[in-house]
Coordinates of C-alpha atoms and ligand atoms in Angstrom, one line a residue:
M1074 CA 1.5 -110.3 90.6
S1075 CA 2.0 -107.5 93.1
I1076 CA 5.0 -105.3 93.0
T1077 CA 6.7 -103.9 96.1
A1078 CA 9.7 -101.6 96.4
Q1079 CA 10.7 -101.7 100.0
N1080 CA 12.9 -99.1 101.7
V1081 CA 14.7 -98.4 98.4
T1082 CA 17.6 -96.0 98.5
K1083 CA 19.6 -95.1 95.3
R1084 CA 22.5 -92.6 95.2
F1085 CA 24.3 -91.2 92.2
G1086 CA 27.6 -90.2 93.7
D1087 CA 26.6 -87.9 96.6
F1088 CA 23.2 -87.3 95.2
V1089 CA 20.3 -89.2 96.8
A1090 CA 17.8 -89.9 94.0
L1091 CA 15.6 -92.3 96.1
D1092 CA 15.6 -91.9 99.9
D1093 CA 14.1 -94.9 101.7
V1094 CA 11.2 -95.2 99.3
T1095 CA 8.5 -97.8 99.9
V1096 CA 5.8 -98.3 97.2
E1097 CA 3.3 -101.1 96.7
C1098 CA 1.4 -101.9 93.6
P1099 CA -1.3 -104.6 94.4
A1100 CA -1.8 -107.4 91.9
G1101 CA -3.8 -106.2 88.8
E1102 CA -3.7 -102.5 89.7
L1103 CA -2.5 -99.6 87.7
V1104 CA -0.4 -97.3 89.8
A1105 CA 0.8 -93.8 88.8
L1106 CA 4.1 -92.4 90.1
L1107 CA 3.4 -88.7 90.0
G1108 CA 5.7 -85.8 90.8
P1109 CA 7.9 -83.0 89.6
S1110 CA 10.9 -83.4 87.3
G1111 CA 13.9 -84.8 89.2
G1112 CA 11.7 -86.3 91.9
G1113 CA 13.0 -89.9 91.3
K1114 CA 10.1 -91.4 89.3
T1115 CA 12.2 -92.8 86.5
T1116 CA 14.9 -94.0 88.9
L1117 CA 12.3 -96.0 90.9
L1118 CA 10.8 -97.5 87.7
R1119 CA 14.3 -98.5 86.5
V1120 CA 15.1 -100.1 89.9
I1121 CA 11.8 -102.1 89.6
A1122 CA 12.7 -103.1 86.0
G1123 CA 16.2 -104.2 87.0
L1124 CA 17.9 -101.5 85.0
E1125 CA 19.4 -99.8 88.1
V1126 CA 20.7 -101.5 91.2
P1127 CA 19.6 -99.9 94.5
D1128 CA 22.1 -99.1 97.2
S1129 CA 19.8 -100.6 99.8
G1130 CA 16.2 -101.9 99.9
T1131 CA 14.4 -104.8 98.1
V1132 CA 12.1 -105.3 95.2
L1133 CA 9.5 -108.0 95.5
F1134 CA 7.3 -109.5 92.8
K1135 CA 4.6 -111.1 94.8
D1136 CA 6.6 -112.7 97.7
D1137 CA 9.8 -113.2 95.6
D1138 CA 12.8 -111.0 96.3
I1139 CA 14.0 -110.2 92.8
T1140 CA 16.4 -107.4 93.8
K1141 CA 19.4 -109.3 92.4
H1142 CA 17.6 -110.7 89.3
S1143 CA 18.7 -109.3 85.9
A1144 CA 16.3 -107.2 84.0
R1145 CA 15.9 -110.0 81.5
D1146 CA 14.8 -112.5 84.2
R1147 CA 12.1 -110.2 85.6
N1148 CA 9.7 -110.6 82.6
V1149 CA 8.8 -106.9 82.5
G1150 CA 7.1 -105.0 79.7
F1151 CA 8.5 -101.5 79.2
V1152 CA 7.0 -98.6 77.3
F1153 CA 9.0 -95.4 76.9
Q1154 CA 8.0 -91.9 75.9
H1155 CA 9.5 -92.3 72.5
Y1156 CA 7.8 -95.2 70.8
A1157 CA 11.1 -97.0 70.1
L1158 CA 9.4 -99.1 67.4
F1159 CA 11.7 -100.8 64.9
R1160 CA 11.5 -98.7 61.8
H1161 CA 12.5 -101.4 59.3
M1162 CA 9.8 -103.8 60.6
T1163 CA 6.1 -103.8 59.9
V1164 CA 3.6 -103.2 62.7
F1165 CA 2.9 -107.0 62.8
E1166 CA 6.7 -107.8 63.1
N1167 CA 7.1 -105.2 65.7
V1168 CA 4.5 -106.7 67.9
A1169 CA 5.7 -110.2 67.1
F1170 CA 9.4 -109.4 67.9
G1171 CA 9.4 -110.3 71.6
L1172 CA 7.5 -113.5 70.8
R1173 CA 10.0 -114.6 68.2
V1174 CA 12.9 -113.9 70.6
R1175 CA 11.1 -116.2 73.1
K1176 CA 10.7 -118.8 70.3
W1177 CA 6.9 -119.0 70.3
A1178 CA 5.5 -121.3 67.6
E1179 CA 4.4 -119.4 64.5
P1180 CA 0.6 -120.0 64.8
R1181 CA 0.7 -118.8 68.4
V1182 CA 2.6 -115.7 67.4
R1183 CA 0.0 -114.9 64.7
D1184 CA -2.9 -115.4 67.1
R1185 CA -1.4 -113.3 69.8
V1186 CA -0.4 -110.4 67.5
L1187 CA -3.7 -110.3 65.8
E1188 CA -5.6 -110.5 69.1
L1189 CA -3.6 -107.5 70.4
L1190 CA -3.9 -105.4 67.2
R1191 CA -7.7 -106.0 67.3
L1192 CA -7.7 -104.8 70.9
V1193 CA -6.3 -101.5 69.9
R1194 CA -8.2 -101.4 66.6
L1195 CA -5.1 -101.4 64.4
E1196 CA -5.4 -104.8 62.7
E1197 CA -5.7 -103.0 59.4
K1198 CA -2.3 -101.5 59.9
A1199 CA -0.5 -104.8 60.4
G1200 CA 1.4 -104.6 57.1
L1201 CA 2.4 -100.9 57.4
Y1202 CA 5.7 -99.5 58.7
P1203 CA 5.9 -97.2 61.7
A1204 CA 6.6 -94.2 59.4
N1205 CA 3.1 -94.6 58.1
L1206 CA 1.4 -94.3 61.5
S1207 CA 0.4 -91.2 63.6
G1208 CA 2.1 -90.6 66.9
G1209 CA -0.9 -92.0 68.8
Q1210 CA -1.0 -95.1 66.7
K1211 CA 2.7 -95.7 67.2
Q1212 CA 2.3 -95.5 70.9
R1213 CA -0.7 -97.9 70.8
I1214 CA 1.6 -100.4 68.9
A1215 CA 4.4 -99.8 71.5
L1216 CA 1.9 -100.6 74.3
V1217 CA 0.7 -103.9 72.7
R1218 CA 4.3 -104.8 71.7
A1219 CA 5.2 -104.6 75.4
L1220 CA 2.2 -106.6 76.4
A1221 CA 2.6 -109.3 73.7
P1222 CA 4.9 -111.7 75.6
E1223 CA 2.5 -111.7 78.5
P1224 CA 4.8 -109.9 80.9
K1225 CA 4.2 -110.2 84.6
V1226 CA 4.3 -106.5 85.1
M1227 CA 4.2 -103.4 82.8
L1228 CA 6.3 -100.3 83.4
L1229 CA 5.5 -97.2 81.5
D1230 CA 7.8 -94.1 81.6
E1231 CA 5.9 -90.9 80.5
P1232 CA 4.3 -93.0 77.8
F1233 CA 2.3 -90.2 76.3
G1234 CA 4.7 -87.3 77.0
A1235 CA 5.6 -86.7 73.3
L1236 CA 2.0 -86.4 72.1
D1237 CA -0.4 -83.5 71.9
A1238 CA -3.2 -83.0 74.4
K1239 CA -6.0 -84.6 72.4
V1240 CA -4.0 -87.7 71.5
R1241 CA -2.8 -88.0 75.0
S1242 CA -6.3 -88.1 76.3
E1243 CA -7.3 -90.8 73.8
L1244 CA -4.3 -92.9 74.8
R1245 CA -5.2 -92.6 78.4
D1246 CA -8.5 -94.3 77.5
W1247 CA -6.6 -97.0 75.6
L1248 CA -4.3 -97.6 78.4
R1249 CA -7.2 -97.9 80.9
R1250 CA -9.1 -100.2 78.5
L1251 CA -6.2 -102.5 77.9
H1252 CA -5.6 -102.6 81.6
N1253 CA -9.2 -103.5 82.3
E1254 CA -9.0 -106.2 79.6
L1255 CA -5.7 -107.8 80.5
H1256 CA -5.2 -106.9 84.3
V1257 CA -1.4 -106.8 84.0
T1258 CA 0.0 -105.1 87.2
S1259 CA 1.3 -101.8 85.9
I1260 CA 3.2 -98.8 87.1
F1261 CA 3.4 -95.6 85.0
V1262 CA 5.3 -92.4 85.5
T1263 CA 3.8 -89.1 84.8
H1264 CA 4.3 -85.5 85.9
D1265 CA 0.7 -84.7 84.8
Q1266 CA -1.7 -84.9 87.7
E1267 CA -4.8 -85.0 85.5
E1268 CA -3.3 -88.0 83.6
A1269 CA -2.5 -89.8 86.9
F1270 CA -6.0 -89.1 88.3
E1271 CA -7.8 -90.2 85.2
V1272 CA -6.0 -93.5 84.6
A1273 CA -4.7 -94.8 87.9
D1274 CA -6.2 -96.9 90.7
R1275 CA -3.7 -95.5 93.0
V1276 CA -1.3 -92.6 93.0
V1277 CA 2.1 -92.2 94.6
V1278 CA 3.4 -88.7 94.9
L1279 CA 7.2 -88.6 94.7
N1280 CA 9.3 -85.5 95.4
K1281 CA 13.0 -85.1 96.0
G1282 CA 13.4 -88.9 96.2
R1283 CA 10.7 -89.3 98.9
V1284 CA 7.1 -90.5 98.9
E1285 CA 4.9 -87.5 99.9
Q1286 CA 1.6 -89.5 99.8
T1287 CA 0.0 -92.7 98.5
G1288 CA -3.6 -93.2 97.9
A1289 CA -6.6 -93.6 95.6
P1290 CA -7.0 -90.5 93.4
V1291 CA -10.0 -89.3 95.4
E1292 CA -8.1 -89.7 98.7
V1293 CA -5.1 -87.7 97.4
F1294 CA -7.4 -85.0 96.0
E1295 CA -9.7 -84.7 99.0
R1296 CA -7.1 -85.3 101.7
P1297 CA -3.7 -84.1 100.5
A1298 CA -1.1 -85.0 103.1
N1299 CA 0.7 -81.7 103.0
G1300 CA 1.2 -78.3 101.3
F1301 CA 3.5 -79.8 98.7
V1302 CA 0.9 -82.3 97.5
M1303 CA -1.9 -79.7 97.5
D1304 CA 0.3 -77.3 95.6
F1305 CA 1.5 -79.9 93.1
L1306 CA -2.1 -81.0 92.3
G1307 CA -2.5 -77.5 91.0
N1308 CA -5.4 -75.1 90.7
V1309 CA -5.2 -73.9 94.3
N1310 CA -4.8 -70.4 95.8
K1311 CA -2.0 -70.3 98.4
L1312 CA -3.0 -67.4 100.8
P1313 CA -1.1 -66.1 103.9
V1314 CA -3.2 -66.5 107.0
R1315 CA -3.1 -66.4 110.8
V1316 CA -4.7 -69.4 112.5
E1317 CA -6.7 -68.3 115.6
G1318 CA -9.2 -70.5 117.5
G1319 CA -9.3 -73.0 114.7
R1320 CA -10.1 -70.4 112.1
A1321 CA -7.9 -69.3 109.2
L1322 CA -7.9 -65.5 109.0
L1323 CA -6.5 -63.7 106.0
G1324 CA -3.7 -61.1 106.4
E1325 CA -2.2 -59.3 109.3
T1326 CA -5.3 -57.9 110.8
G1327 CA -7.3 -60.9 109.7
T1328 CA -10.9 -60.1 109.2
V1329 CA -11.8 -62.6 106.4
E1330 CA -12.2 -66.2 107.5
L1331 CA -11.1 -68.5 104.7
P1332 CA -12.1 -72.0 103.7
G1333 CA -9.5 -74.5 102.5
R1334 CA -6.7 -76.3 104.3
V1335 CA -3.6 -75.4 106.4
F1336 CA -0.7 -77.7 107.2
G1337 CA 0.9 -76.6 110.4
A1338 CA 1.5 -73.0 111.6
S1339 CA 4.3 -71.1 113.2
E1340 CA 4.1 -70.1 116.9
N1341 CA 2.3 -66.9 116.1
G1342 CA -0.2 -68.8 114.0
R1343 CA 1.2 -67.6 110.6
T1344 CA 0.9 -70.1 107.7
D1345 CA -0.6 -70.5 104.3
A1346 CA -4.1 -71.6 103.6
Y1347 CA -4.7 -73.6 100.4
V1348 CA -8.0 -72.6 99.0
R1349 CA -9.4 -74.2 95.9
P1350 CA -11.1 -71.8 93.4
H1351 CA -14.5 -73.6 93.7
E1352 CA -14.5 -73.0 97.5
L1353 CA -14.8 -69.3 96.8
D1354 CA -17.7 -67.3 95.3
L1355 CA -18.2 -63.7 94.0
A1356 CA -20.7 -61.1 95.0
R1357 CA -21.6 -57.6 93.9
T1358 CA -22.1 -56.4 97.5
A1359 CA -20.3 -57.0 100.8
D1360 CA -23.3 -58.6 102.5
G1361 CA -22.4 -60.0 105.8
G1362 CA -18.8 -58.6 105.8
N1363 CA -16.8 -61.9 105.4
C1364 CA -15.4 -60.9 102.0
L1365 CA -12.5 -59.2 100.3
L1366 CA -12.6 -56.5 97.7
A1367 CA -10.9 -57.4 94.4
R1368 CA -10.8 -56.4 90.8
V1369 CA -11.5 -58.7 87.9
L1370 CA -8.3 -59.3 85.8
H1371 CA -9.4 -62.0 83.4
V1372 CA -12.3 -64.3 82.8
N1373 CA -12.1 -67.6 81.0
P1374 CA -15.6 -68.7 80.2
A1375 CA -14.7 -71.7 78.1
G1376 CA -15.7 -74.8 80.0
S1377 CA -18.3 -76.1 82.4
V1378 CA -17.0 -73.7 85.0
V1379 CA -16.0 -70.0 84.5
K1380 CA -12.5 -69.2 85.7
V1381 CA -12.2 -65.7 87.1
R1382 CA -8.8 -64.3 88.0
L1383 CA -8.8 -61.4 90.4
W1384 CA -6.4 -58.9 92.1
A1385 CA -7.0 -58.1 95.7
E1386 CA -5.2 -54.8 96.1
D1387 CA -5.4 -54.5 99.9
F1388 CA -3.6 -57.8 100.3
G1389 CA -1.5 -57.8 97.2
L1390 CA -2.8 -61.1 96.2
M1391 CA -3.8 -62.8 92.9
I1392 CA -6.8 -65.0 93.5
N1393 CA -8.6 -67.5 91.2
V1394 CA -12.3 -68.2 91.7
D1395 CA -14.4 -70.7 89.8
I1396 CA -18.1 -70.0 89.3
T1397 CA -20.9 -71.6 87.3
P1398 CA -21.8 -70.1 83.9
E1399 CA -25.2 -69.2 85.4
R1400 CA -23.6 -67.3 88.2
Y1401 CA -21.3 -65.6 85.7
R1402 CA -24.2 -64.5 83.6
A1403 CA -26.1 -63.2 86.7
L1404 CA -23.1 -61.2 87.9
A1405 CA -22.4 -59.8 84.4
L1406 CA -18.6 -59.4 85.3
K1407 CA -16.4 -57.2 83.3
P1408 CA -12.6 -56.8 83.4
T1409 CA -11.3 -54.2 86.0
E1410 CA -14.6 -54.1 87.8
P1411 CA -14.6 -54.3 91.6
V1412 CA -16.3 -57.3 93.1
Y1413 CA -16.3 -59.1 96.4
I1414 CA -14.7 -62.5 96.9
T1415 CA -16.6 -64.5 99.5
P1416 CA -15.9 -67.9 100.9
K1417 CA -18.7 -70.4 100.2
A1418 CA -20.5 -71.0 103.5
E1419 CA -20.4 -74.8 103.2
A1420 CA -16.7 -74.7 102.3
V1421 CA -15.8 -72.8 105.5
S1422 CA -17.8 -75.1 107.8
D1423 CA -16.3 -78.1 106.1
T1424 CA -12.7 -77.3 106.7
D1425 CA -10.3 -78.8 109.1
Y1426 CA -7.9 -76.4 110.8
A1427 CA -6.7 -78.8 113.5
I1428 CA -3.0 -78.2 113.6
Ligands
ATP1393 P1 11.7 -86.4 85.1 O1 10.3 -86.3 85.1 O2 12.5 -85.1 84.8 O3 12.2 -87.6 84.3 P2 12.1 -88.0 87.5 O4 11.2 -87.8 88.6 O5 11.8 -89.2 86.6 O6 12.2 -86.7 86.6 P3 14.7 -89.1 87.8 O7 14.9 -89.3 86.3 O8 14.4 -90.4 88.5 O9 13.5 -88.1 88.1 O10 15.9 -88.4 88.4 C1 16.0 -88.1 89.8 C2 17.3 -87.4 90.0 O11 18.4 -88.3 89.9 C3 17.6 -86.3 89.1 O12 18.1 -85.2 89.8 C4 18.6 -86.8 88.1 O13 19.5 -85.8 87.7 C5 19.4 -87.8 89.0 N1 19.9 -88.9 88.2 C6 19.1 -89.8 87.5 N2 19.9 -90.7 86.8 C7 21.2 -90.4 87.1 C8 22.4 -90.9 86.7 N3 22.5 -92.0 86.0 N4 23.5 -90.3 87.2 C9 23.4 -89.2 88.0 N5 22.3 -88.6 88.4 C10 21.2 -89.2 87.9

């Protein structure tokens, strides 16, 4: 069952929360609505669920226009940030709740609940109450409770927002596993790009009520549509440049040619280049000249890449560079030491400054 929101506009008074938004979620896919706070993600999810009525536009489930259908008639499973489990019911009864409302026969209820509890490895907790579960376990129950009545679509609003980093990451795996098992067309809201990229088949970047970009995670990461998307994905240096002859040159006098991306420039060629830390390298000497002098401010060696933060005094810029642990050891960097930032040769030749 595919989901389409077509040219949806939603106002709250004079405020336009969704401005002619079109989003498609193909049947069986898991789509992430990604964007900053206030971008319109929850509003779009609520329009799809039937909890908000759009001012214009349509919502289709497959080819059926369901814009005017009530939330109840849409057969949607909803998962919220706060588990919203019934405290006075056992785990089993929580998962069974939607089935009993739909008057499923008792043996079928039992089979379905146990099947789902097995799927999230919580069958042993069936007789416990929510108070006896961890946050991650509660959210696993909330997920299968929403899935129990075999909804046509699943909508999840920041489902892991209330949990700590480790549990969040485990739950992402659970969501992906459940999705691979059950293939229910699903849309989930997150402001965390890592979460969106790890879990989703397709990402929709929403900002100020408009779609900035839609694509598979790899497309959005490798070909961000504009500066907003590139900036929002994070971990990027935004450096002032002058574009000249298809080259992005740093600063007023522009001697250092940078890798990365630019998105449009003013008449005099001024703009920002977005350079990812791994597109830069460090060197002890100014070999070849295409480099800028900086001082090491901070080194974070924890991880498969070493993250170096530097201050380029001549340009008044803070710059992040990622290097391999081997390179870090070879350079033997220390705080406050001068060092040269150099664009990686392959990164410069790979860039696209057509504007
Ligand atoms: P967050 O991640 O903070 O939840 P979001 O991208 O989900 O953000 P929405 O909750 O969709 O954003 O809100 C979009 C905008 O619409 C916000 O500026 C919000 O204040 C406004 N808004 C949402 N619901 C209402 C409402 N019922 N009445 C008035 N304004 C609203």
